[in-house]
Coordinates of C-alpha atoms in Angstrom, one line a residue:
M1206 CA 125.4 77.9 67.0
N1207 CA 123.7 74.5 67.5
S1208 CA 121.6 72.7 64.8
A1209 CA 118.2 73.7 66.4
S1210 CA 119.2 77.4 66.3
S1211 CA 120.5 77.1 62.7
L1212 CA 117.2 75.5 61.7
C1213 CA 115.2 78.3 63.4
L1214 CA 117.2 80.9 61.6
L1215 CA 116.8 79.2 58.2
L1216 CA 113.0 79.0 58.7
L1217 CA 112.9 82.7 59.7
L1218 CA 114.9 83.8 56.7
T1219 CA 112.7 81.6 54.4
F1220 CA 109.6 83.1 56.0
F1221 CA 110.7 86.7 55.4
G1222 CA 111.9 85.9 51.9
F1223 CA 108.4 84.5 51.2
A1224 CA 106.8 87.6 52.7
V1225 CA 108.8 90.0 50.6
K1226 CA 108.3 88.0 47.5
H1227 CA 104.5 87.9 47.8
V1228 CA 104.1 91.5 48.9
E1229 CA 105.9 92.5 45.8
A1230 CA 103.6 90.2 43.9
A1231 CA 100.6 91.9 45.5
K1232 CA 102.0 95.3 44.5
N1233 CA 102.4 94.2 40.9
N1234 CA 98.9 92.7 40.7
E1235 CA 100.2 89.2 40.0
P1236 CA 97.8 86.3 40.5
R1237 CA 95.8 86.5 43.7
L1238 CA 97.0 84.5 46.7
S1239 CA 94.9 82.5 49.0
T1240 CA 93.4 84.1 52.1
A1241 CA 95.8 82.2 54.4
E1242 CA 98.8 83.4 52.4
Q1243 CA 97.4 87.0 52.4
N1244 CA 97.0 86.8 56.2
L1245 CA 100.6 85.5 56.5
L1246 CA 101.8 88.4 54.5
A1247 CA 99.8 90.9 56.6
H1248 CA 101.4 89.4 59.8
A1249 CA 104.8 89.6 58.2
E1250 CA 104.3 93.3 57.4
K1251 CA 103.2 93.9 61.0
V1252 CA 106.5 92.3 62.3
H1253 CA 108.5 94.2 59.7
N1254 CA 106.9 97.5 60.7
L1255 CA 107.5 97.0 64.4
T1256 CA 111.1 96.1 63.8
W1257 CA 111.9 99.0 61.5
S1258 CA 109.9 101.5 63.5
E1259 CA 112.5 101.0 66.3
Y1260 CA 115.3 101.3 63.8
Y1261 CA 113.9 104.5 62.5
G1262 CA 113.6 105.8 66.0
N1263 CA 117.2 105.0 66.7
I1264 CA 118.1 106.8 63.5
L1265 CA 116.5 109.9 65.0
N1266 CA 118.7 109.5 68.0
A1267 CA 121.7 108.9 65.7
Y1268 CA 120.9 112.2 64.0
W1269 CA 121.4 114.0 67.3
G1270 CA 124.6 112.1 67.8
F1271 CA 125.8 113.5 64.5
I1272 CA 124.8 117.0 65.6
M1273 CA 126.8 116.5 68.8
L1274 CA 129.9 115.5 66.7
F1275 CA 129.5 118.8 64.8
G1276 CA 129.4 120.6 68.2
F1277 CA 132.5 118.8 69.3
G1278 CA 134.3 119.9 66.2
R1279 CA 133.2 123.4 66.8
L1280 CA 134.5 123.2 70.4
I1281 CA 137.9 122.0 69.2
T1282 CA 138.1 124.8 66.6
L1283 CA 137.2 127.4 69.3
R1284 CA 139.9 126.1 71.6
L1285 CA 142.6 126.0 68.8
Y1286 CA 141.6 129.2 67.0
P1287 CA 141.9 132.1 66.7
R1288 CA 145.6 132.1 67.1
K1289 CA 147.0 135.6 67.4
G1290 CA 147.8 136.9 64.0
S1291 CA 145.8 134.2 62.1
Q1292 CA 143.6 135.3 59.2
P1293 CA 140.1 133.9 58.7
L1294 CA 139.2 132.0 55.5
Y1295 CA 136.8 133.9 53.2
F1296 CA 134.2 131.1 52.9
V1297 CA 134.4 130.4 56.7
S1298 CA 133.5 134.1 57.4
K1299 CA 130.6 134.0 54.9
F1300 CA 129.3 130.7 56.4
R1301 CA 129.4 132.1 59.9
K1302 CA 127.8 135.4 58.7
H1303 CA 124.8 133.6 57.0
A1304 CA 124.4 130.3 58.9
T1305 CA 125.9 130.0 62.4
L1306 CA 125.9 133.5 63.9
P1307 CA 122.6 135.2 63.0
A1308 CA 119.1 134.8 64.4
T1309 CA 116.7 132.8 62.2
W1310 CA 115.2 136.0 60.9
G1311 CA 114.9 139.7 61.8
G1312 CA 117.6 139.8 64.4
K1313 CA 115.7 138.8 67.5
H1314 CA 117.0 135.7 69.4
I1315 CA 117.0 136.4 73.1
E1316 CA 114.2 139.0 73.0
P1317 CA 110.9 137.2 72.5
Q1318 CA 108.6 137.8 69.5
R1319 CA 105.4 139.5 70.7
L1320 CA 101.8 139.3 69.7
G1321 CA 100.7 142.9 70.6
S1322 CA 102.3 143.4 74.0
V1323 CA 102.3 139.7 74.9
P1324 CA 105.7 137.8 74.5
V1325 CA 104.8 134.5 72.8
I1326 CA 107.9 132.8 71.5
V1327 CA 111.7 133.0 71.4
I1328 CA 113.2 132.4 67.9
P1329 CA 116.3 130.2 67.9
L1330 CA 119.5 131.0 66.1
R1331 CA 119.6 130.2 62.4
W1332 CA 121.8 127.1 62.8
Q1333 CA 119.5 125.8 65.6
S1334 CA 116.5 126.3 63.4
I1335 CA 118.2 124.3 60.6
V1336 CA 119.0 121.5 63.0
V1337 CA 115.4 121.4 64.3
F1338 CA 114.0 121.6 60.7
F1339 CA 115.8 118.5 59.5
F1340 CA 114.9 116.7 62.7
I1341 CA 111.2 117.4 62.0
V1342 CA 111.5 116.4 58.4
L1343 CA 113.1 113.1 59.4
N1344 CA 110.5 112.4 62.0
I1345 CA 107.5 113.1 59.8
S1346 CA 109.1 111.1 56.9
F1347 CA 109.7 108.1 59.2
I1348 CA 106.0 108.0 60.2
F1349 CA 104.9 107.1 56.7
V1350 CA 107.8 105.5 54.8
D1351 CA 108.4 101.8 54.2
M1352 CA 104.9 100.5 54.8
W1353 CA 103.0 97.9 52.9
T1354 CA 99.4 97.0 52.6
V1355 CA 98.2 93.5 51.8
P1356 CA 94.8 93.4 50.0
N1357 CA 92.1 90.8 50.7
N1358 CA 93.4 89.7 54.1
T1359 CA 91.0 88.9 56.9
I1360 CA 93.2 90.4 59.7
Y1361 CA 92.7 94.1 58.7
Y1362 CA 90.0 93.7 56.0
T1363 CA 90.9 97.0 54.2
D1364 CA 94.1 98.8 53.2
A1365 CA 93.0 101.9 55.2
I1366 CA 92.7 99.9 58.4
M1367 CA 96.0 98.2 57.9
R1368 CA 97.7 101.5 57.1
A1369 CA 96.1 103.1 60.3
R1370 CA 97.5 100.2 62.4
N1371 CA 101.0 100.6 60.9
I1372 CA 101.0 104.4 61.3
G1373 CA 99.8 104.0 64.9
D1374 CA 102.5 101.6 65.8
R1375 CA 105.2 103.6 63.9
S1376 CA 104.4 107.0 65.5
A1377 CA 104.2 105.5 69.0
I1378 CA 107.6 103.7 68.7
L1379 CA 109.2 106.8 67.3
G1380 CA 107.9 108.8 70.3
V1381 CA 109.1 106.2 72.8
T1382 CA 112.6 106.1 71.4
L1383 CA 113.0 109.8 71.9
F1384 CA 112.3 109.6 75.6
P1385 CA 116.0 109.3 76.7
I1386 CA 117.2 112.1 74.5
V1387 CA 114.5 114.6 75.7
F1388 CA 115.4 113.7 79.3
L1389 CA 119.1 114.1 78.7
F1390 CA 118.8 117.5 76.9
G1391 CA 116.6 118.8 79.8
G1392 CA 119.1 118.1 82.6
R1393 CA 121.5 120.4 84.3
N1394 CA 124.3 117.9 84.2
N1395 CA 123.9 116.9 80.6
I1396 CA 127.4 115.5 79.7
L1397 CA 126.9 116.7 76.1
M1398 CA 127.3 120.3 77.3
F1399 CA 130.9 119.5 78.2
F1400 CA 131.4 117.5 75.0
T1401 CA 130.1 120.3 72.7
G1402 CA 130.7 123.5 74.7
W1403 CA 127.1 124.5 74.0
S1404 CA 125.1 126.2 76.7
F1405 CA 122.1 124.9 78.6
E1406 CA 120.0 127.4 76.6
T1407 CA 121.0 125.6 73.4
F1408 CA 120.1 122.2 74.7
N1409 CA 116.9 123.7 76.1
V1410 CA 115.9 124.8 72.6
F1411 CA 116.4 121.2 71.4
H1412 CA 114.6 119.8 74.5
R1413 CA 111.5 121.8 73.8
W1414 CA 111.3 121.0 70.1
I1415 CA 111.9 117.3 70.6
G1416 CA 109.1 117.4 73.2
R1417 CA 106.7 119.1 70.7
I1418 CA 107.5 116.4 68.1
M1419 CA 106.9 113.7 70.7
F1420 CA 103.4 115.2 71.3
I1421 CA 102.7 115.1 67.6
N1422 CA 103.8 111.4 67.4
F1423 CA 101.6 110.4 70.3
A1424 CA 98.7 112.4 69.0
V1425 CA 99.0 110.6 65.6
H1426 CA 99.3 107.3 67.5
G1427 CA 96.1 108.0 69.4
S1428 CA 94.2 109.1 66.3
A1429 CA 95.4 106.2 64.2
F1430 CA 94.3 103.6 66.8
T1431 CA 91.0 105.3 67.3
Y1432 CA 90.3 104.8 63.6
Y1433 CA 91.7 101.3 63.7
Y1434 CA 89.5 100.0 66.6
R1435 CA 86.4 101.8 65.3
H1436 CA 86.6 100.2 61.9
R1437 CA 87.7 96.7 63.0
G1438 CA 85.4 94.6 65.1
E1439 CA 82.1 95.2 67.0
Y1440 CA 82.3 99.0 67.1
V1441 CA 82.3 99.5 63.3
G1442 CA 80.3 102.6 62.4
E1443 CA 79.9 103.9 65.9
S1444 CA 80.7 107.4 66.9
N1445 CA 84.0 108.3 68.5
F1446 CA 82.2 109.2 71.7
A1447 CA 80.5 105.8 71.9
Y1448 CA 83.7 104.0 71.2
W1449 CA 85.7 105.8 73.9
K1450 CA 82.9 105.6 76.4
Q1451 CA 82.7 101.8 76.0
N1452 CA 86.5 101.3 76.1
I1453 CA 87.9 104.0 78.3
F1454 CA 88.4 101.7 81.3
D1455 CA 89.4 98.6 79.3
I1456 CA 92.3 97.2 81.4
K1457 CA 93.6 95.0 78.7
Y1458 CA 94.4 97.8 76.3
N1459 CA 94.7 100.6 78.9
F1460 CA 92.7 103.1 76.9
L1461 CA 92.6 105.4 80.0
G1462 CA 96.4 105.5 79.8
I1463 CA 96.2 106.6 76.2
V1464 CA 93.7 109.4 76.8
V1465 CA 95.3 110.7 80.0
S1466 CA 98.8 110.4 78.6
I1467 CA 98.1 112.4 75.5
T1468 CA 96.1 115.0 77.6
L1469 CA 99.1 115.3 79.9
M1470 CA 101.4 115.7 77.0
G1471 CA 99.2 118.5 75.7
I1472 CA 99.3 120.2 79.1
I1473 CA 103.1 120.0 79.1
L1474 CA 103.1 121.6 75.7
I1475 CA 100.9 124.4 76.9
Q1476 CA 103.1 124.9 80.0
G1477 CA 106.0 125.4 77.7
C1478 CA 104.6 128.6 76.3
Y1479 CA 107.1 131.4 76.8
V1480 CA 104.7 133.8 78.6
L1481 CA 103.8 131.1 81.3
R1482 CA 107.4 130.0 81.8
H1483 CA 108.8 133.5 82.0
H1484 CA 106.2 135.1 84.4
W1485 CA 105.5 132.1 86.6
Y1486 CA 108.7 130.1 86.5
E1487 CA 108.5 128.6 90.0
W1488 CA 104.9 127.4 89.3
F1489 CA 105.9 126.2 85.8
L1490 CA 108.7 124.1 87.2
V1491 CA 106.6 122.4 89.9
L1492 CA 103.8 121.7 87.4
H1493 CA 106.1 120.6 84.7
I1494 CA 107.9 118.0 86.9
A1495 CA 104.5 116.7 88.2
T1496 CA 102.9 116.3 84.8
V1497 CA 106.0 114.7 83.3
I1498 CA 106.1 112.2 86.1
C1499 CA 102.4 111.3 85.7
F1500 CA 102.7 111.1 81.9
F1501 CA 105.9 109.0 82.1
A1502 CA 104.3 106.5 84.5
L1503 CA 101.1 106.1 82.4
A1504 CA 103.1 105.8 79.2
W1505 CA 105.3 103.2 80.8
N1506 CA 102.3 101.2 82.0
H1507 CA 100.8 101.4 78.5
V1508 CA 104.0 100.3 76.8
K1509 CA 105.2 97.6 79.3
P1510 CA 103.2 94.7 77.9
K1511 CA 104.6 95.3 74.4
G1512 CA 108.3 95.8 75.4
Y1513 CA 110.4 98.9 74.8
T1514 CA 110.9 99.3 78.6
E1515 CA 114.7 99.8 78.0
Y1516 CA 114.0 103.4 76.9
F1517 CA 112.1 104.1 80.2
Y1518 CA 114.8 102.5 82.3
T1519 CA 117.3 104.7 80.5
C1520 CA 115.3 107.8 81.3
V1521 CA 115.2 106.8 85.0
A1522 CA 118.9 106.3 85.0
I1523 CA 119.5 109.7 83.4
W1524 CA 117.3 111.4 85.9
C1525 CA 118.9 109.7 88.9
V1526 CA 122.5 110.4 87.7
D1527 CA 121.6 114.1 87.2
R1528 CA 120.2 114.3 90.8
L1529 CA 123.2 112.5 92.2
I1530 CA 125.6 114.8 90.4
R1531 CA 123.6 117.8 91.8
L1532 CA 123.9 116.4 95.3
G1533 CA 127.6 115.7 94.7
R1534 CA 128.2 119.3 93.6
I1535 CA 126.5 120.6 96.8
L1536 CA 128.6 118.3 99.0
L1537 CA 131.9 119.3 97.2
A1538 CA 131.1 123.0 97.7
G1539 CA 130.4 122.4 101.4
P1540 CA 126.8 121.7 102.5
Y1541 CA 126.8 124.3 105.2
S1542 CA 128.4 127.4 103.7
Q1543 CA 127.6 130.8 105.5
A1544 CA 126.6 133.9 103.5
T1545 CA 126.4 137.5 104.5
V1546 CA 123.5 139.1 102.6
T1547 CA 123.3 142.9 102.3
V1548 CA 120.7 145.0 100.5
R1549 CA 122.1 147.2 97.8
G1550 CA 119.4 149.2 96.1
D1551 CA 116.9 146.8 94.4
A1552 CA 119.3 143.9 94.7
V1553 CA 120.8 141.7 97.3
Y1554 CA 124.6 141.2 97.5
V1555 CA 125.4 137.7 98.7
A1556 CA 129.0 137.1 99.9
V1557 CA 129.7 133.4 100.6
K1558 CA 132.7 132.0 102.4
P1559 CA 132.5 128.5 101.1
A1560 CA 133.1 125.6 103.4
V1561 CA 135.1 124.0 100.6
H1562 CA 136.8 126.2 98.0
F1563 CA 136.5 125.6 94.3
Q1564 CA 137.8 127.7 91.5
P1565 CA 135.1 129.1 89.3
K1566 CA 136.0 130.3 85.9
P1567 CA 135.0 133.6 84.4
G1568 CA 131.4 133.5 83.1
Q1569 CA 130.4 130.5 85.1
Y1570 CA 127.4 130.4 87.4
A1571 CA 126.0 128.4 90.3
F1572 CA 122.7 127.5 91.8
L1573 CA 122.1 129.1 95.1
Y1574 CA 119.8 127.5 97.8
V1575 CA 118.8 129.8 100.7
L1576 CA 117.9 127.3 103.4
R1577 CA 115.7 129.8 105.2
H1578 CA 113.4 130.2 102.1
N1579 CA 112.2 127.0 100.5
F1580 CA 115.4 125.0 100.8
W1581 CA 114.4 122.9 97.8
E1582 CA 114.3 125.9 95.5
S1583 CA 117.4 127.1 93.6
H1584 CA 118.2 129.9 91.1
P1585 CA 121.2 130.4 88.9
F1586 CA 123.5 133.4 89.6
S1587 CA 126.8 134.4 88.1
I1588 CA 129.8 134.0 90.3
M1589 CA 132.4 136.7 91.0
E1590 CA 135.3 135.7 93.2
T1591 CA 137.0 138.3 95.4
R1592 CA 140.7 138.4 96.1
D1593 CA 140.1 136.9 99.6
K1594 CA 138.4 133.8 98.0
H1595 CA 134.8 134.8 98.8
Y1596 CA 132.1 134.1 96.2
I1597 CA 129.9 137.0 95.3
F1598 CA 126.3 136.6 93.9
V1599 CA 124.2 139.6 93.1
A1600 CA 120.5 139.0 92.7
K1601 CA 118.1 141.6 91.5
A1602 CA 114.8 141.4 93.4
H1603 CA 112.1 140.1 91.0
K1604 CA 109.5 137.5 92.0
G1605 CA 109.9 134.4 94.1
L1606 CA 113.1 133.7 96.0
T1607 CA 114.9 136.9 95.2
N1608 CA 112.0 139.0 96.3
K1609 CA 111.6 137.0 99.5
L1610 CA 115.3 137.3 100.3
H1611 CA 115.3 141.1 99.6
K1612 CA 112.3 141.7 101.9
S1613 CA 113.6 139.5 104.8
V1614 CA 117.1 141.2 104.7
T1615 CA 115.5 144.6 104.5
K1616 CA 113.7 143.9 107.8
Q1617 CA 117.1 143.1 109.4
N1618 CA 118.3 146.6 108.6
G1619 CA 119.7 145.6 105.3
N1620 CA 122.2 143.0 106.6
D1621 CA 121.8 139.4 107.6
A1622 CA 123.6 136.1 107.8
V1623 CA 122.1 133.0 106.3
S1624 CA 123.1 129.4 105.5
V1625 CA 123.2 128.5 101.9
W1626 CA 124.0 125.6 99.6
I1627 CA 126.0 126.2 96.4
E1628 CA 125.5 123.8 93.5
G1629 CA 128.1 124.5 90.8
P1630 CA 129.9 125.8 89.1
Y1631 CA 128.1 125.3 85.8
G1632 CA 128.6 126.8 82.3
D1633 CA 131.5 127.2 79.9
S1634 CA 134.1 130.0 80.2
Y1635 CA 134.7 131.5 76.8
P1636 CA 138.4 131.5 75.7
I1637 CA 138.7 135.3 75.3
E1638 CA 142.3 135.2 76.3
R1639 CA 143.1 134.0 72.7
Y1640 CA 141.9 137.3 71.1
E1641 CA 143.9 140.5 70.7
T1642 CA 140.9 142.7 71.4
V1643 CA 138.1 141.9 73.9
L1644 CA 134.9 144.0 74.0
L1645 CA 132.8 143.4 77.1
I1646 CA 129.2 144.7 77.0
A1647 CA 126.8 144.5 80.0
G1648 CA 123.3 145.7 80.6
G1649 CA 121.9 146.0 84.1
I1650 CA 122.5 143.0 86.3
G1651 CA 124.4 141.4 83.4
I1652 CA 127.5 143.2 84.8
T1653 CA 128.0 140.2 87.2
A1654 CA 128.9 137.8 84.4
I1655 CA 130.9 140.4 82.5
M1656 CA 132.7 141.6 85.6
S1657 CA 134.1 138.1 86.2
Y1658 CA 135.8 138.2 82.8
A1659 CA 137.1 141.8 83.4
L1660 CA 138.6 140.9 86.9
D1661 CA 140.2 137.8 85.6
L1662 CA 141.9 139.6 82.8
K1663 CA 143.1 142.4 85.1
R1664 CA 144.4 140.0 87.8
R1665 CA 146.4 138.2 85.1
K1666 CA 147.8 141.6 83.9
T1667 CA 146.7 140.9 80.4
Q1668 CA 148.4 142.7 77.5
Q1669 CA 145.2 142.5 75.4
H1670 CA 143.1 145.6 74.5
V1671 CA 140.1 145.2 76.8
I1672 CA 137.1 147.5 76.6
L1673 CA 134.2 147.4 79.0
Y1674 CA 130.8 149.0 78.4
W1675 CA 128.1 148.9 81.1
M1676 CA 124.6 150.4 80.7
A1677 CA 122.5 150.8 83.9
R1678 CA 119.3 152.6 84.6
S1679 CA 120.2 154.4 87.8
Q1680 CA 123.3 155.4 89.7
D1681 CA 122.0 153.1 92.5
S1682 CA 123.0 150.2 90.3
L1683 CA 126.7 151.0 90.9
R1684 CA 126.3 149.6 94.4
W1685 CA 125.8 146.1 93.0
V1686 CA 129.5 145.8 92.0
Q1687 CA 131.0 148.7 94.0
D1688 CA 133.9 146.8 95.3
Q1689 CA 134.7 145.2 92.0
L1690 CA 134.6 148.6 90.2
E1691 CA 137.1 149.9 92.6
E1692 CA 139.4 146.9 92.0
L1693 CA 139.0 147.3 88.2
A1694 CA 139.9 151.0 88.3
E1695 CA 143.3 150.1 89.8
G1696 CA 146.1 150.2 87.3
G1697 CA 143.9 151.3 84.3
L1698 CA 144.3 148.0 82.3
I1699 CA 140.6 147.9 81.4
D1700 CA 139.2 150.7 79.3
T1701 CA 135.9 151.2 81.2
H1702 CA 132.8 153.1 80.1
I1703 CA 129.7 153.3 82.4
Y1704 CA 126.5 154.8 81.2
I1705 CA 123.7 155.8 83.6
S1706 CA 120.4 156.6 81.9
R1707 CA 119.1 158.5 84.8
K1708 CA 120.3 159.8 88.2
T1709 CA 118.8 159.0 91.5
E1710 CA 117.8 161.7 93.9
E1711 CA 118.3 159.5 96.9
V1712 CA 121.5 160.2 98.7
N1713 CA 123.4 156.9 99.1
E1714 CA 126.5 156.1 101.0
K1715 CA 130.0 155.6 99.7
I1716 CA 130.3 156.0 95.9
Q1717 CA 126.8 157.4 95.3
F1718 CA 127.1 160.1 97.8
E1719 CA 130.6 161.0 96.9
F1720 CA 129.8 161.1 93.1
E1721 CA 126.9 163.4 93.6
S1722 CA 128.0 165.8 96.3
T1723 CA 131.8 166.0 96.2
P1724 CA 133.9 167.6 93.6
T1725 CA 135.9 165.1 91.7
G1726 CA 139.2 166.4 93.0
E1727 CA 138.2 165.7 96.6
L1728 CA 137.1 162.1 96.1
P1729 CA 139.3 159.2 97.4
E1730 CA 141.6 158.0 94.7
K1731 CA 139.8 154.8 93.9
N1732 CA 136.4 156.5 93.6
Q1733 CA 138.0 159.2 91.4
A1734 CA 139.1 156.6 89.0
V1735 CA 135.6 155.0 88.9
A1736 CA 133.8 158.4 88.7
S1737 CA 135.9 159.4 85.6
H1738 CA 134.4 156.6 83.6
I1739 CA 130.7 157.5 84.3
N1740 CA 128.5 159.1 81.7
Y1741 CA 125.0 160.3 82.8
A1742 CA 121.7 160.6 80.9
Q1743 CA 122.9 158.8 77.8
R1744 CA 123.5 155.4 76.2
P1745 CA 126.1 154.3 73.7
D1746 CA 125.2 153.2 70.1
I1747 CA 126.2 149.5 70.4
R1748 CA 126.2 149.0 66.7
S1749 CA 128.7 151.8 66.2
V1750 CA 130.8 150.7 69.2
I1751 CA 131.2 147.2 67.7
W1752 CA 131.8 148.5 64.2
N1753 CA 134.5 150.9 65.4
T1754 CA 136.1 148.2 67.6
V1755 CA 136.3 145.7 64.7
L1756 CA 137.5 148.3 62.2
N1757 CA 140.3 149.6 64.5
A1758 CA 141.4 146.3 66.0
Q1759 CA 144.8 144.9 65.4
G1760 CA 143.9 141.3 65.1
S1761 CA 141.1 139.1 66.4
V1762 CA 138.1 140.4 68.3
A1763 CA 135.9 138.8 70.9
V1764 CA 132.5 140.5 71.8
V1765 CA 131.1 139.2 75.0
S1766 CA 127.6 140.4 76.1
C1767 CA 125.3 139.8 79.0
G1768 CA 122.1 141.7 79.8
P1769 CA 118.6 142.2 78.6
G1770 CA 117.5 140.3 75.5
S1771 CA 117.4 143.5 73.4
L1772 CA 121.0 144.2 74.2
A1773 CA 122.2 140.7 73.5
D1774 CA 120.4 140.7 70.1
A1775 CA 121.8 144.1 69.2
C1776 CA 125.3 142.9 69.9
R1777 CA 124.8 139.7 67.9
K1778 CA 123.3 141.6 65.0
A1779 CA 126.2 144.1 64.9
V1780 CA 128.8 141.2 65.0
V1781 CA 127.0 139.5 62.1
E1782 CA 127.3 142.7 60.1
N1783 CA 131.0 143.1 60.8
V1784 CA 132.2 139.5 61.0
D1785 CA 133.9 139.7 57.6
K1786 CA 135.1 143.3 57.9
G1787 CA 138.0 142.9 60.4
T1788 CA 141.6 141.9 59.8
A1789 CA 141.1 138.7 61.7
R1790 CA 138.4 136.5 63.2
V1791 CA 135.5 138.2 65.0
D1792 CA 133.5 136.1 67.5
C1793 CA 130.3 136.7 69.5
F1794 CA 129.7 135.2 72.9
E1795 CA 126.6 135.8 75.0
H1796 CA 125.6 134.9 78.5
A1797 CA 121.8 134.8 78.6
F1798 CA 120.4 132.7 81.4
S1799 CA 117.1 132.0 79.7
W1800 CA 116.1 129.1 82.0
A1801 CA 112.5 130.2 81.5

């Protein structure tokens, strides 16, 4: 360091020492300083507040880093334990029972809370709520802590004006520093999913809550600066409307950017309501991306003269990397894979012979692009792999892409060939091979994820005790996984129970026709095995099933569920009730593709 730099550093340290000393003097009502000294202290406090606001913002990011370390520790534990024959520690079972496994309250986690008949919000798991709660407390605390006011200065005139300026700066900087983390948590290729083993749904919960806190920060920023500019200068005493009318197009301070940015942030917040996301997901996605881009550009333009652009560059980098990885996944899976699509009841059965083979793990999913129907649009589907290395996707016809595909194939006599892109695989595969007993529970189309686990265990000739329960509305649903059920019935390694709540009168081919019209003894051998596992016009008591499984298990138990929210919540609640009643560890794993 040269002498000039040393001198500058000495002067800077002297200046801040002087500032701190005299601010303390002002707090203690010591003899009044001159106006020039008071102004110098006020400026020193502004610099201090701007500097520490960024530090506090990065502490918020560090908080999420700490949570990720916790997730990494949980992933390591999950990969190492349970070891067969190991016994759970008492306090660990109690902690899991009351903190990490249950829903925040009541028992609903996947199933939304309703206002009358309208679904309004999905309640996170209890541990997720605890994480979000402390984040909110930290953020609100950081808006107001470590701020000084300097009386009798001629820069801000009053303590209230100075406090408004400090709060306005602090809340804005806190919001800006959260930009990268909210972009990262909202991406498909978030590297932290691999680091922690947490699902996209978990990060989506954090993504939404960070976004809500950012809105609060920016709303506080706008309100504080409205007060600040109205009470300092030529607009003192004027109404809010007169002030904004005069300054809305002020290029120097970009007030239009403030108003439109906060408005767009509010629109994004409204878009995030469960009922809108769930019922109009395609529209939500397009509008969400469009409003985020507009908000991001206006916010960047507003902040650029003041610095902090590194946070915006980081967001752009995160977004670009995510898109490049998506493109890379498509190319690695083969950009021109051919699929045979057949209609099976109210679903489409998509069999893909990939141009390039990859090895999906049980429980993983991929995004499917059907080039004939809006090639830019993709939806996640569970992957089942056949013995001849075809990938199977089963999509129940709802709205949007699945409905279009079902209608177009129906017009082609229920069978058609299409070109597709596969982006994947995504998601974690739960280590159920480490448990002595595996209970697989599926509801409706959730059988696709559960079936991948069942087939994998069967093909590996597992010695575990594996039980499969599948609840479906109609016999027609059997057609979704007809071939897989026949394979599963071979050898009898999987204890299978299928429950059909009602029969269909329609006479279908293959299994359906044979089940209804042919005596069991005359069925082909494979179909006899499948038919023997079917129970009509009834449903199992999931709570009793899990209780009996845990009570009678010789060792650790893994409960894996996929299906409607009510089923997943019932499984989780039953596991929570029995987590400390078994002879070894009991774990709950759920596949719930709550992208909306």
